[in-house]
Amino acid sequence: MIEIKPIKFEEAEVLRDIAIRTFEETFGHDNEPDQLAAFFDKDLSLDILKKELKHPDSQHYFIRVDGEPAGYLKLNRGQAQTEQELANAFEIQRLYLLRAYQGRGLGQKLLEFALERACESGCDWAWLGVWEHNIKAQSLYQKYGFEKFSEHLFAVGDKMDRDWLLRKPLARKGKEC
């Protein structure tokens, strides 16, 4: 059984474990261990994740397969967004799956779930950042109508990666999502 449910504050340690594991599985090949450790300490510490879980403009979800966390999703509005380039926008900040659960359509389910939340938000845009070399993710986002509109640098320890910022209009000329 597959379900997507909000992450409870009491699950912060589980979130941290999944966040670290998914990031390492996805980007570990392109980063040194000390760069990853610095990123985990700065951006995925338990204190940081607890603050994010409490933020009123952020939402966090686990996708579970037969009760086991397979990945997670983080959504932001307003000042919680990592960039403020688009007016009235909804950010899909983190969408990660453990490698063991990839290839089962779960990433697509998470993205569709995120887009449903975006449509319900009343925002004009959904947007996200994706590493310039993550062709697999870019392909998925392109299928859902996301287009590049900007770039930013993303720090992993002392290494700077380039992320493409992709956006998708949520409503246009009276059409809803």
Short mmCIF file of N, CA and C in Angstrom, two decimals:
data_model
loop_
_atom_site.label_atom_id
_atom_site.label_comp_id
_atom_site.label_asym_id
_atom_site.label_seq_id
_atom_site.Cartn_x
_atom_site.Cartn_y
_atom_site.Cartn_z
N MET A 1 0.84 -1.18 0.00
CA MET A 1 0.00 0.00 0.00
C MET A 1 0.89 1.25 0.00
N ILE A 2 0.53 2.21 -0.81
CA ILE A 2 1.28 3.47 -0.92
C ILE A 2 0.43 4.58 -0.33
N GLU A 3 1.03 5.37 0.57
CA GLU A 3 0.32 6.51 1.13
C GLU A 3 1.27 7.68 1.32
N ILE A 4 0.71 8.88 1.18
CA ILE A 4 1.46 10.11 1.40
C ILE A 4 0.78 10.82 2.55
N LYS A 5 1.52 11.01 3.64
CA LYS A 5 0.96 11.60 4.86
C LYS A 5 1.91 12.66 5.41
N PRO A 6 1.34 13.67 6.09
CA PRO A 6 2.20 14.70 6.71
C PRO A 6 3.19 14.08 7.69
N ILE A 7 4.37 14.66 7.74
CA ILE A 7 5.39 14.23 8.71
C ILE A 7 5.08 14.92 10.03
N LYS A 8 5.02 14.13 11.08
CA LYS A 8 4.77 14.66 12.42
C LYS A 8 6.08 15.17 13.02
N PHE A 9 5.97 16.16 13.90
CA PHE A 9 7.15 16.72 14.55
C PHE A 9 7.97 15.62 15.24
N GLU A 10 7.27 14.66 15.82
CA GLU A 10 7.94 13.56 16.54
C GLU A 10 8.73 12.65 15.60
N GLU A 11 8.54 12.80 14.29
CA GLU A 11 9.25 11.99 13.31
C GLU A 11 10.47 12.71 12.73
N ALA A 12 10.92 13.76 13.40
CA ALA A 12 12.05 14.55 12.88
C ALA A 12 13.30 13.70 12.68
N GLU A 13 13.57 12.79 13.58
CA GLU A 13 14.78 11.94 13.44
C GLU A 13 14.65 11.00 12.24
N VAL A 14 13.46 10.48 12.01
CA VAL A 14 13.24 9.63 10.83
C VAL A 14 13.42 10.46 9.57
N LEU A 15 12.88 11.69 9.58
CA LEU A 15 13.06 12.59 8.45
C LEU A 15 14.55 12.85 8.20
N ARG A 16 15.30 13.12 9.24
CA ARG A 16 16.73 13.39 9.06
C ARG A 16 17.43 12.18 8.44
N ASP A 17 17.12 11.00 8.92
CA ASP A 17 17.72 9.80 8.38
C ASP A 17 17.40 9.64 6.89
N ILE A 18 16.13 9.80 6.53
CA ILE A 18 15.73 9.68 5.12
C ILE A 18 16.36 10.79 4.28
N ALA A 19 16.39 12.01 4.82
CA ALA A 19 16.96 13.14 4.08
C ALA A 19 18.43 12.90 3.78
N ILE A 20 19.17 12.44 4.76
CA ILE A 20 20.60 12.18 4.56
C ILE A 20 20.81 11.02 3.59
N ARG A 21 20.08 9.94 3.80
CA ARG A 21 20.25 8.77 2.94
C ARG A 21 19.91 9.08 1.49
N THR A 22 18.80 9.79 1.25
CA THR A 22 18.40 10.07 -0.13
C THR A 22 19.37 11.03 -0.80
N PHE A 23 19.84 12.03 -0.07
CA PHE A 23 20.79 12.98 -0.65
C PHE A 23 22.10 12.26 -0.98
N GLU A 24 22.55 11.43 -0.07
CA GLU A 24 23.81 10.70 -0.29
C GLU A 24 23.67 9.75 -1.48
N GLU A 25 22.55 9.04 -1.58
CA GLU A 25 22.34 8.13 -2.71
C GLU A 25 22.26 8.88 -4.04
N THR A 26 21.68 10.07 -4.01
CA THR A 26 21.49 10.83 -5.23
C THR A 26 22.74 11.59 -5.66
N PHE A 27 23.45 12.17 -4.69
CA PHE A 27 24.55 13.07 -5.03
C PHE A 27 25.91 12.66 -4.45
N GLY A 28 25.95 11.55 -3.73
CA GLY A 28 27.19 11.11 -3.10
C GLY A 28 28.32 10.88 -4.09
N HIS A 29 27.99 10.43 -5.28
CA HIS A 29 29.02 10.16 -6.30
C HIS A 29 29.74 11.42 -6.76
N ASP A 30 29.12 12.58 -6.56
CA ASP A 30 29.68 13.82 -7.07
C ASP A 30 30.25 14.72 -5.98
N ASN A 31 30.28 14.22 -4.75
CA ASN A 31 30.75 15.02 -3.62
C ASN A 31 31.69 14.21 -2.74
N GLU A 32 32.64 14.90 -2.13
CA GLU A 32 33.56 14.26 -1.19
C GLU A 32 32.84 14.04 0.14
N PRO A 33 33.25 13.04 0.92
CA PRO A 33 32.61 12.78 2.21
C PRO A 33 32.58 14.00 3.14
N ASP A 34 33.65 14.81 3.14
CA ASP A 34 33.66 15.99 4.01
C ASP A 34 32.67 17.06 3.53
N GLN A 35 32.45 17.15 2.20
CA GLN A 35 31.46 18.08 1.67
C GLN A 35 30.05 17.65 2.09
N LEU A 36 29.79 16.36 1.97
CA LEU A 36 28.48 15.84 2.38
C LEU A 36 28.25 16.06 3.87
N ALA A 37 29.26 15.75 4.68
CA ALA A 37 29.13 15.92 6.14
C ALA A 37 28.83 17.38 6.50
N ALA A 38 29.52 18.30 5.85
CA ALA A 38 29.29 19.73 6.12
C ALA A 38 27.87 20.12 5.71
N PHE A 39 27.40 19.63 4.58
CA PHE A 39 26.04 19.91 4.14
C PHE A 39 25.02 19.35 5.12
N PHE A 40 25.23 18.11 5.55
CA PHE A 40 24.29 17.49 6.49
C PHE A 40 24.26 18.25 7.81
N ASP A 41 25.44 18.69 8.28
CA ASP A 41 25.49 19.44 9.54
C ASP A 41 24.81 20.81 9.42
N LYS A 42 24.97 21.45 8.28
CA LYS A 42 24.44 22.82 8.10
C LYS A 42 22.96 22.80 7.71
N ASP A 43 22.60 21.99 6.73
CA ASP A 43 21.26 22.05 6.14
C ASP A 43 20.29 20.97 6.60
N LEU A 44 20.81 19.86 7.10
CA LEU A 44 19.94 18.76 7.49
C LEU A 44 20.15 18.34 8.94
N SER A 45 20.60 19.27 9.76
CA SER A 45 20.74 18.95 11.18
C SER A 45 19.36 18.75 11.78
N LEU A 46 19.30 18.06 12.90
CA LEU A 46 18.03 17.81 13.56
C LEU A 46 17.38 19.13 13.97
N ASP A 47 18.18 20.07 14.46
CA ASP A 47 17.63 21.37 14.85
C ASP A 47 17.02 22.11 13.66
N ILE A 48 17.71 22.12 12.54
CA ILE A 48 17.19 22.79 11.33
C ILE A 48 15.89 22.12 10.88
N LEU A 49 15.88 20.80 10.82
CA LEU A 49 14.69 20.10 10.35
C LEU A 49 13.51 20.33 11.30
N LYS A 50 13.76 20.40 12.58
CA LYS A 50 12.68 20.68 13.54
C LYS A 50 12.12 22.09 13.32
N LYS A 51 13.00 23.05 13.06
CA LYS A 51 12.53 24.41 12.76
C LYS A 51 11.69 24.42 11.48
N GLU A 52 12.15 23.70 10.47
CA GLU A 52 11.41 23.63 9.22
C GLU A 52 10.05 22.97 9.41
N LEU A 53 10.00 21.93 10.23
CA LEU A 53 8.73 21.24 10.48
C LEU A 53 7.72 22.16 11.18
N LYS A 54 8.22 23.09 11.97
CA LYS A 54 7.34 24.02 12.70
C LYS A 54 6.93 25.23 11.87
N HIS A 55 7.62 25.49 10.76
CA HIS A 55 7.37 26.70 9.98
C HIS A 55 5.96 26.66 9.39
N PRO A 56 5.16 27.69 9.61
CA PRO A 56 3.77 27.67 9.13
C PRO A 56 3.63 27.71 7.61
N ASP A 57 4.66 28.13 6.89
CA ASP A 57 4.58 28.20 5.42
C ASP A 57 5.26 27.02 4.74
N SER A 58 5.59 25.98 5.51
CA SER A 58 6.19 24.77 4.94
C SER A 58 5.34 23.55 5.28
N GLN A 59 5.33 22.61 4.37
CA GLN A 59 4.64 21.34 4.58
C GLN A 59 5.62 20.22 4.25
N HIS A 60 5.58 19.16 5.04
CA HIS A 60 6.47 18.01 4.86
C HIS A 60 5.63 16.74 4.81
N TYR A 61 5.99 15.84 3.90
CA TYR A 61 5.25 14.59 3.75
C TYR A 61 6.21 13.43 3.56
N PHE A 62 5.85 12.28 4.14
CA PHE A 62 6.51 11.01 3.81
C PHE A 62 5.64 10.30 2.79
N ILE A 63 6.30 9.64 1.85
CA ILE A 63 5.60 8.65 1.04
C ILE A 63 6.03 7.31 1.63
N ARG A 64 5.04 6.51 1.98
CA ARG A 64 5.29 5.22 2.62
C ARG A 64 4.80 4.09 1.71
N VAL A 65 5.58 3.03 1.71
CA VAL A 65 5.21 1.81 1.00
C VAL A 65 5.09 0.72 2.05
N ASP A 66 3.90 0.18 2.19
CA ASP A 66 3.62 -0.83 3.22
C ASP A 66 4.09 -0.36 4.59
N GLY A 67 3.85 0.91 4.87
CA GLY A 67 4.15 1.49 6.18
C GLY A 67 5.58 1.98 6.36
N GLU A 68 6.45 1.69 5.43
CA GLU A 68 7.86 2.09 5.54
C GLU A 68 8.12 3.37 4.75
N PRO A 69 8.81 4.35 5.35
CA PRO A 69 9.13 5.57 4.59
C PRO A 69 10.02 5.24 3.39
N ALA A 70 9.57 5.66 2.21
CA ALA A 70 10.32 5.43 0.97
C ALA A 70 10.93 6.71 0.44
N GLY A 71 10.46 7.85 0.96
CA GLY A 71 10.94 9.14 0.51
C GLY A 71 10.17 10.24 1.20
N TYR A 72 10.46 11.47 0.77
CA TYR A 72 9.79 12.60 1.41
C TYR A 72 9.69 13.78 0.46
N LEU A 73 8.88 14.74 0.89
CA LEU A 73 8.57 15.92 0.10
C LEU A 73 8.52 17.11 1.03
N LYS A 74 9.09 18.24 0.59
CA LYS A 74 8.99 19.49 1.34
C LYS A 74 8.46 20.56 0.40
N LEU A 75 7.41 21.27 0.84
CA LEU A 75 6.77 22.31 0.06
C LEU A 75 6.82 23.62 0.83
N ASN A 76 7.00 24.74 0.12
CA ASN A 76 7.11 26.06 0.76
C ASN A 76 6.26 27.09 0.04
N ARG A 77 5.78 28.04 0.85
CA ARG A 77 5.11 29.23 0.34
C ARG A 77 5.70 30.44 1.04
N GLY A 78 5.37 31.62 0.53
CA GLY A 78 5.74 32.86 1.20
C GLY A 78 7.23 32.94 1.51
N GLN A 79 7.52 33.39 2.73
CA GLN A 79 8.92 33.60 3.13
C GLN A 79 9.69 32.30 3.36
N ALA A 80 9.02 31.18 3.41
CA ALA A 80 9.71 29.89 3.57
C ALA A 80 10.44 29.47 2.29
N GLN A 81 10.09 30.08 1.16
CA GLN A 81 10.73 29.69 -0.10
C GLN A 81 12.22 30.03 -0.08
N THR A 82 12.99 29.22 -0.76
CA THR A 82 14.43 29.43 -0.80
C THR A 82 14.83 30.55 -1.74
N GLU A 83 13.97 30.92 -2.66
CA GLU A 83 14.18 32.05 -3.56
C GLU A 83 12.87 32.83 -3.62
N GLN A 84 12.99 34.12 -3.92
CA GLN A 84 11.80 34.97 -4.00
C GLN A 84 11.70 35.62 -5.39
N GLU A 85 12.03 34.86 -6.43
CA GLU A 85 12.05 35.42 -7.78
C GLU A 85 10.69 35.51 -8.44
N LEU A 86 9.73 34.71 -7.99
CA LEU A 86 8.40 34.71 -8.60
C LEU A 86 7.38 35.22 -7.58
N ALA A 87 6.49 36.08 -8.05
CA ALA A 87 5.41 36.56 -7.18
C ALA A 87 4.34 35.46 -7.06
N ASN A 88 3.77 35.34 -5.88
CA ASN A 88 2.68 34.40 -5.62
C ASN A 88 3.04 32.98 -6.09
N ALA A 89 4.14 32.47 -5.55
CA ALA A 89 4.67 31.18 -6.00
C ALA A 89 4.65 30.14 -4.90
N PHE A 90 4.76 28.90 -5.31
CA PHE A 90 4.72 27.71 -4.46
C PHE A 90 5.94 26.87 -4.81
N GLU A 91 6.81 26.65 -3.84
CA GLU A 91 8.07 25.93 -4.10
C GLU A 91 7.97 24.46 -3.71
N ILE A 92 8.41 23.62 -4.61
CA ILE A 92 8.62 22.20 -4.32
C ILE A 92 10.12 22.09 -4.04
N GLN A 93 10.48 22.18 -2.75
CA GLN A 93 11.90 22.29 -2.41
C GLN A 93 12.62 20.95 -2.42
N ARG A 94 11.99 19.94 -1.84
CA ARG A 94 12.66 18.63 -1.76
C ARG A 94 11.68 17.55 -2.17
N LEU A 95 12.12 16.72 -3.09
CA LEU A 95 11.35 15.56 -3.52
C LEU A 95 12.38 14.46 -3.71
N TYR A 96 12.46 13.57 -2.72
CA TYR A 96 13.51 12.55 -2.72
C TYR A 96 12.94 11.18 -2.42
N LEU A 97 13.47 10.17 -3.09
CA LEU A 97 13.13 8.77 -2.84
C LEU A 97 14.39 7.99 -2.56
N LEU A 98 14.28 7.02 -1.65
CA LEU A 98 15.38 6.09 -1.45
C LEU A 98 15.57 5.28 -2.73
N ARG A 99 16.80 4.96 -3.04
CA ARG A 99 17.12 4.25 -4.29
C ARG A 99 16.32 2.94 -4.41
N ALA A 100 16.12 2.23 -3.32
CA ALA A 100 15.41 0.96 -3.35
C ALA A 100 13.97 1.10 -3.84
N TYR A 101 13.41 2.31 -3.78
CA TYR A 101 12.02 2.54 -4.18
C TYR A 101 11.90 3.26 -5.52
N GLN A 102 13.01 3.57 -6.14
CA GLN A 102 12.97 4.27 -7.42
C GLN A 102 12.55 3.32 -8.53
N GLY A 103 12.01 3.89 -9.60
CA GLY A 103 11.59 3.08 -10.74
C GLY A 103 10.22 2.47 -10.57
N ARG A 104 9.47 2.88 -9.56
CA ARG A 104 8.13 2.33 -9.30
C ARG A 104 7.03 3.38 -9.50
N GLY A 105 7.39 4.54 -10.03
CA GLY A 105 6.40 5.59 -10.24
C GLY A 105 6.12 6.42 -8.99
N LEU A 106 6.89 6.22 -7.93
CA LEU A 106 6.65 6.95 -6.68
C LEU A 106 7.06 8.42 -6.79
N GLY A 107 8.10 8.70 -7.55
CA GLY A 107 8.50 10.09 -7.76
C GLY A 107 7.40 10.85 -8.49
N GLN A 108 6.79 10.21 -9.46
CA GLN A 108 5.67 10.82 -10.18
C GLN A 108 4.50 11.05 -9.23
N LYS A 109 4.22 10.08 -8.35
CA LYS A 109 3.13 10.25 -7.38
C LYS A 109 3.39 11.43 -6.46
N LEU A 110 4.64 11.56 -5.99
CA LEU A 110 4.99 12.68 -5.12
C LEU A 110 4.85 14.01 -5.86
N LEU A 111 5.30 14.06 -7.10
CA LEU A 111 5.21 15.29 -7.87
C LEU A 111 3.75 15.66 -8.11
N GLU A 112 2.92 14.69 -8.46
CA GLU A 112 1.50 14.97 -8.68
C GLU A 112 0.83 15.45 -7.38
N PHE A 113 1.21 14.84 -6.27
CA PHE A 113 0.69 15.26 -4.97
C PHE A 113 1.11 16.71 -4.69
N ALA A 114 2.37 17.02 -4.94
CA ALA A 114 2.87 18.39 -4.74
C ALA A 114 2.12 19.38 -5.61
N LEU A 115 1.88 19.02 -6.85
CA LEU A 115 1.17 19.91 -7.76
C LEU A 115 -0.29 20.10 -7.34
N GLU A 116 -0.90 19.08 -6.77
CA GLU A 116 -2.26 19.23 -6.22
C GLU A 116 -2.26 20.25 -5.09
N ARG A 117 -1.26 20.15 -4.19
CA ARG A 117 -1.16 21.12 -3.08
C ARG A 117 -0.92 22.52 -3.66
N ALA A 118 -0.10 22.61 -4.70
CA ALA A 118 0.17 23.92 -5.32
C ALA A 118 -1.12 24.51 -5.90
N CYS A 119 -1.89 23.69 -6.58
CA CYS A 119 -3.14 24.16 -7.17
C CYS A 119 -4.12 24.63 -6.09
N GLU A 120 -4.16 23.92 -4.99
CA GLU A 120 -5.05 24.29 -3.88
C GLU A 120 -4.61 25.58 -3.19
N SER A 121 -3.35 25.95 -3.37
CA SER A 121 -2.77 27.09 -2.65
C SER A 121 -3.25 28.44 -3.16
N GLY A 122 -3.74 28.49 -4.38
CA GLY A 122 -4.11 29.77 -4.98
C GLY A 122 -2.93 30.51 -5.58
N CYS A 123 -1.78 29.89 -5.60
CA CYS A 123 -0.59 30.51 -6.18
C CYS A 123 -0.65 30.48 -7.70
N ASP A 124 0.13 31.36 -8.31
CA ASP A 124 0.18 31.43 -9.77
C ASP A 124 1.22 30.49 -10.38
N TRP A 125 2.26 30.18 -9.60
CA TRP A 125 3.37 29.39 -10.10
C TRP A 125 3.73 28.27 -9.14
N ALA A 126 4.15 27.13 -9.69
CA ALA A 126 4.88 26.11 -8.94
C ALA A 126 6.30 26.17 -9.48
N TRP A 127 7.27 26.05 -8.59
CA TRP A 127 8.65 26.09 -9.05
C TRP A 127 9.51 25.17 -8.20
N LEU A 128 10.68 24.85 -8.72
CA LEU A 128 11.62 23.99 -8.02
C LEU A 128 13.02 24.20 -8.58
N GLY A 129 13.99 23.72 -7.84
CA GLY A 129 15.38 23.74 -8.29
C GLY A 129 15.82 22.32 -8.58
N VAL A 130 16.61 22.14 -9.62
CA VAL A 130 17.12 20.81 -9.96
C VAL A 130 18.57 20.97 -10.42
N TRP A 131 19.43 20.10 -9.95
CA TRP A 131 20.84 20.12 -10.31
C TRP A 131 20.98 20.04 -11.83
N GLU A 132 21.86 20.87 -12.38
CA GLU A 132 22.01 20.95 -13.83
C GLU A 132 22.38 19.62 -14.48
N HIS A 133 22.96 18.68 -13.72
CA HIS A 133 23.36 17.38 -14.27
C HIS A 133 22.38 16.26 -13.95
N ASN A 134 21.26 16.57 -13.30
CA ASN A 134 20.27 15.54 -12.96
C ASN A 134 19.25 15.44 -14.10
N ILE A 135 19.67 14.77 -15.16
CA ILE A 135 18.88 14.66 -16.38
C ILE A 135 17.58 13.89 -16.12
N LYS A 136 17.65 12.85 -15.31
CA LYS A 136 16.47 12.03 -15.01
C LYS A 136 15.36 12.89 -14.39
N ALA A 137 15.70 13.69 -13.39
CA ALA A 137 14.70 14.55 -12.75
C ALA A 137 14.22 15.63 -13.71
N GLN A 138 15.14 16.22 -14.47
CA GLN A 138 14.75 17.26 -15.42
C GLN A 138 13.72 16.73 -16.42
N SER A 139 13.93 15.50 -16.85
CA SER A 139 13.02 14.88 -17.81
C SER A 139 11.61 14.73 -17.22
N LEU A 140 11.54 14.31 -15.96
CA LEU A 140 10.25 14.18 -15.30
C LEU A 140 9.55 15.54 -15.20
N TYR A 141 10.29 16.53 -14.75
CA TYR A 141 9.69 17.86 -14.58
C TYR A 141 9.23 18.44 -15.91
N GLN A 142 10.00 18.20 -16.95
CA GLN A 142 9.63 18.70 -18.28
C GLN A 142 8.31 18.08 -18.74
N LYS A 143 8.11 16.80 -18.44
CA LYS A 143 6.86 16.13 -18.81
C LYS A 143 5.65 16.78 -18.15
N TYR A 144 5.87 17.42 -17.01
CA TYR A 144 4.79 18.08 -16.28
C TYR A 144 4.69 19.57 -16.59
N GLY A 145 5.43 20.02 -17.60
CA GLY A 145 5.29 21.39 -18.06
C GLY A 145 6.20 22.40 -17.39
N PHE A 146 7.19 21.95 -16.64
CA PHE A 146 8.13 22.88 -16.02
C PHE A 146 9.14 23.35 -17.06
N GLU A 147 9.48 24.65 -17.00
CA GLU A 147 10.47 25.25 -17.89
C GLU A 147 11.47 26.05 -17.09
N LYS A 148 12.70 26.08 -17.57
CA LYS A 148 13.76 26.81 -16.89
C LYS A 148 13.50 28.32 -16.97
N PHE A 149 13.68 29.00 -15.82
CA PHE A 149 13.54 30.45 -15.82
C PHE A 149 14.72 31.15 -15.17
N SER A 150 15.57 30.41 -14.46
CA SER A 150 16.71 31.03 -13.79
C SER A 150 17.66 29.94 -13.31
N GLU A 151 18.68 30.37 -12.60
CA GLU A 151 19.66 29.45 -12.00
C GLU A 151 20.06 30.01 -10.65
N HIS A 152 20.60 29.13 -9.80
CA HIS A 152 21.26 29.60 -8.58
C HIS A 152 22.33 28.60 -8.19
N LEU A 153 23.21 29.05 -7.31
CA LEU A 153 24.26 28.17 -6.82
C LEU A 153 23.77 27.49 -5.55
N PHE A 154 24.15 26.23 -5.41
CA PHE A 154 23.73 25.40 -4.29
C PHE A 154 24.99 24.85 -3.63
N ALA A 155 25.19 25.17 -2.37
CA ALA A 155 26.41 24.77 -1.66
C ALA A 155 26.27 23.38 -1.05
N VAL A 156 27.23 22.53 -1.36
CA VAL A 156 27.38 21.24 -0.69
C VAL A 156 28.76 21.30 -0.03
N GLY A 157 28.75 21.68 1.24
CA GLY A 157 30.02 21.95 1.91
C GLY A 157 30.67 23.14 1.25
N ASP A 158 31.94 22.97 0.86
CA ASP A 158 32.66 24.07 0.21
C ASP A 158 32.56 24.03 -1.32
N LYS A 159 31.76 23.12 -1.85
CA LYS A 159 31.59 22.97 -3.30
C LYS A 159 30.28 23.65 -3.73
N MET A 160 30.35 24.37 -4.83
CA MET A 160 29.16 25.05 -5.35
C MET A 160 28.67 24.33 -6.61
N ASP A 161 27.42 23.90 -6.57
CA ASP A 161 26.76 23.30 -7.74
C ASP A 161 25.80 24.32 -8.33
N ARG A 162 25.50 24.15 -9.59
CA ARG A 162 24.53 25.02 -10.25
C ARG A 162 23.20 24.26 -10.35
N ASP A 163 22.16 24.89 -9.83
CA ASP A 163 20.81 24.35 -9.96
C ASP A 163 20.05 25.20 -10.97
N TRP A 164 19.25 24.53 -11.78
CA TRP A 164 18.34 25.23 -12.65
C TRP A 164 17.04 25.44 -11.89
N LEU A 165 16.47 26.61 -12.00
CA LEU A 165 15.17 26.88 -11.41
C LEU A 165 14.13 26.71 -12.52
N LEU A 166 13.17 25.84 -12.26
CA LEU A 166 12.12 25.52 -13.22
C LEU A 166 10.78 25.98 -12.67
N ARG A 167 9.92 26.46 -13.54
CA ARG A 167 8.59 26.91 -13.10
C ARG A 167 7.51 26.35 -14.01
N LYS A 168 6.31 26.35 -13.46
CA LYS A 168 5.13 25.89 -14.19
C LYS A 168 3.98 26.78 -13.78
N PRO A 169 3.25 27.34 -14.74
CA PRO A 169 2.08 28.15 -14.37
C PRO A 169 0.98 27.23 -13.82
N LEU A 170 0.30 27.72 -12.79
CA LEU A 170 -0.76 26.92 -12.19
C LEU A 170 -2.14 27.27 -12.72
N ALA A 171 -2.33 28.50 -13.13
CA ALA A 171 -3.60 28.90 -13.70
C ALA A 171 -3.32 29.93 -14.78
N ARG A 172 -4.02 29.82 -15.88
CA ARG A 172 -3.78 30.75 -16.98
C ARG A 172 -5.11 31.03 -17.70
N LYS A 173 -5.44 32.29 -17.79
CA LYS A 173 -6.64 32.73 -18.51
C LYS A 173 -7.87 31.94 -18.10
N GLY A 174 -8.13 31.90 -16.80
CA GLY A 174 -9.33 31.27 -16.30
C GLY A 174 -9.25 29.76 -16.15
N LYS A 175 -8.22 29.14 -16.68
CA LYS A 175 -8.07 27.69 -16.54
C LYS A 175 -7.46 27.38 -15.18
N GLU A 176 -8.03 26.42 -14.52
CA GLU A 176 -7.47 25.97 -13.26
C GLU A 176 -6.46 24.87 -13.54
N CYS A 177 -5.78 24.45 -12.53
CA CYS A 177 -4.73 23.43 -12.64
C CYS A 177 -5.23 22.14 -13.27
#
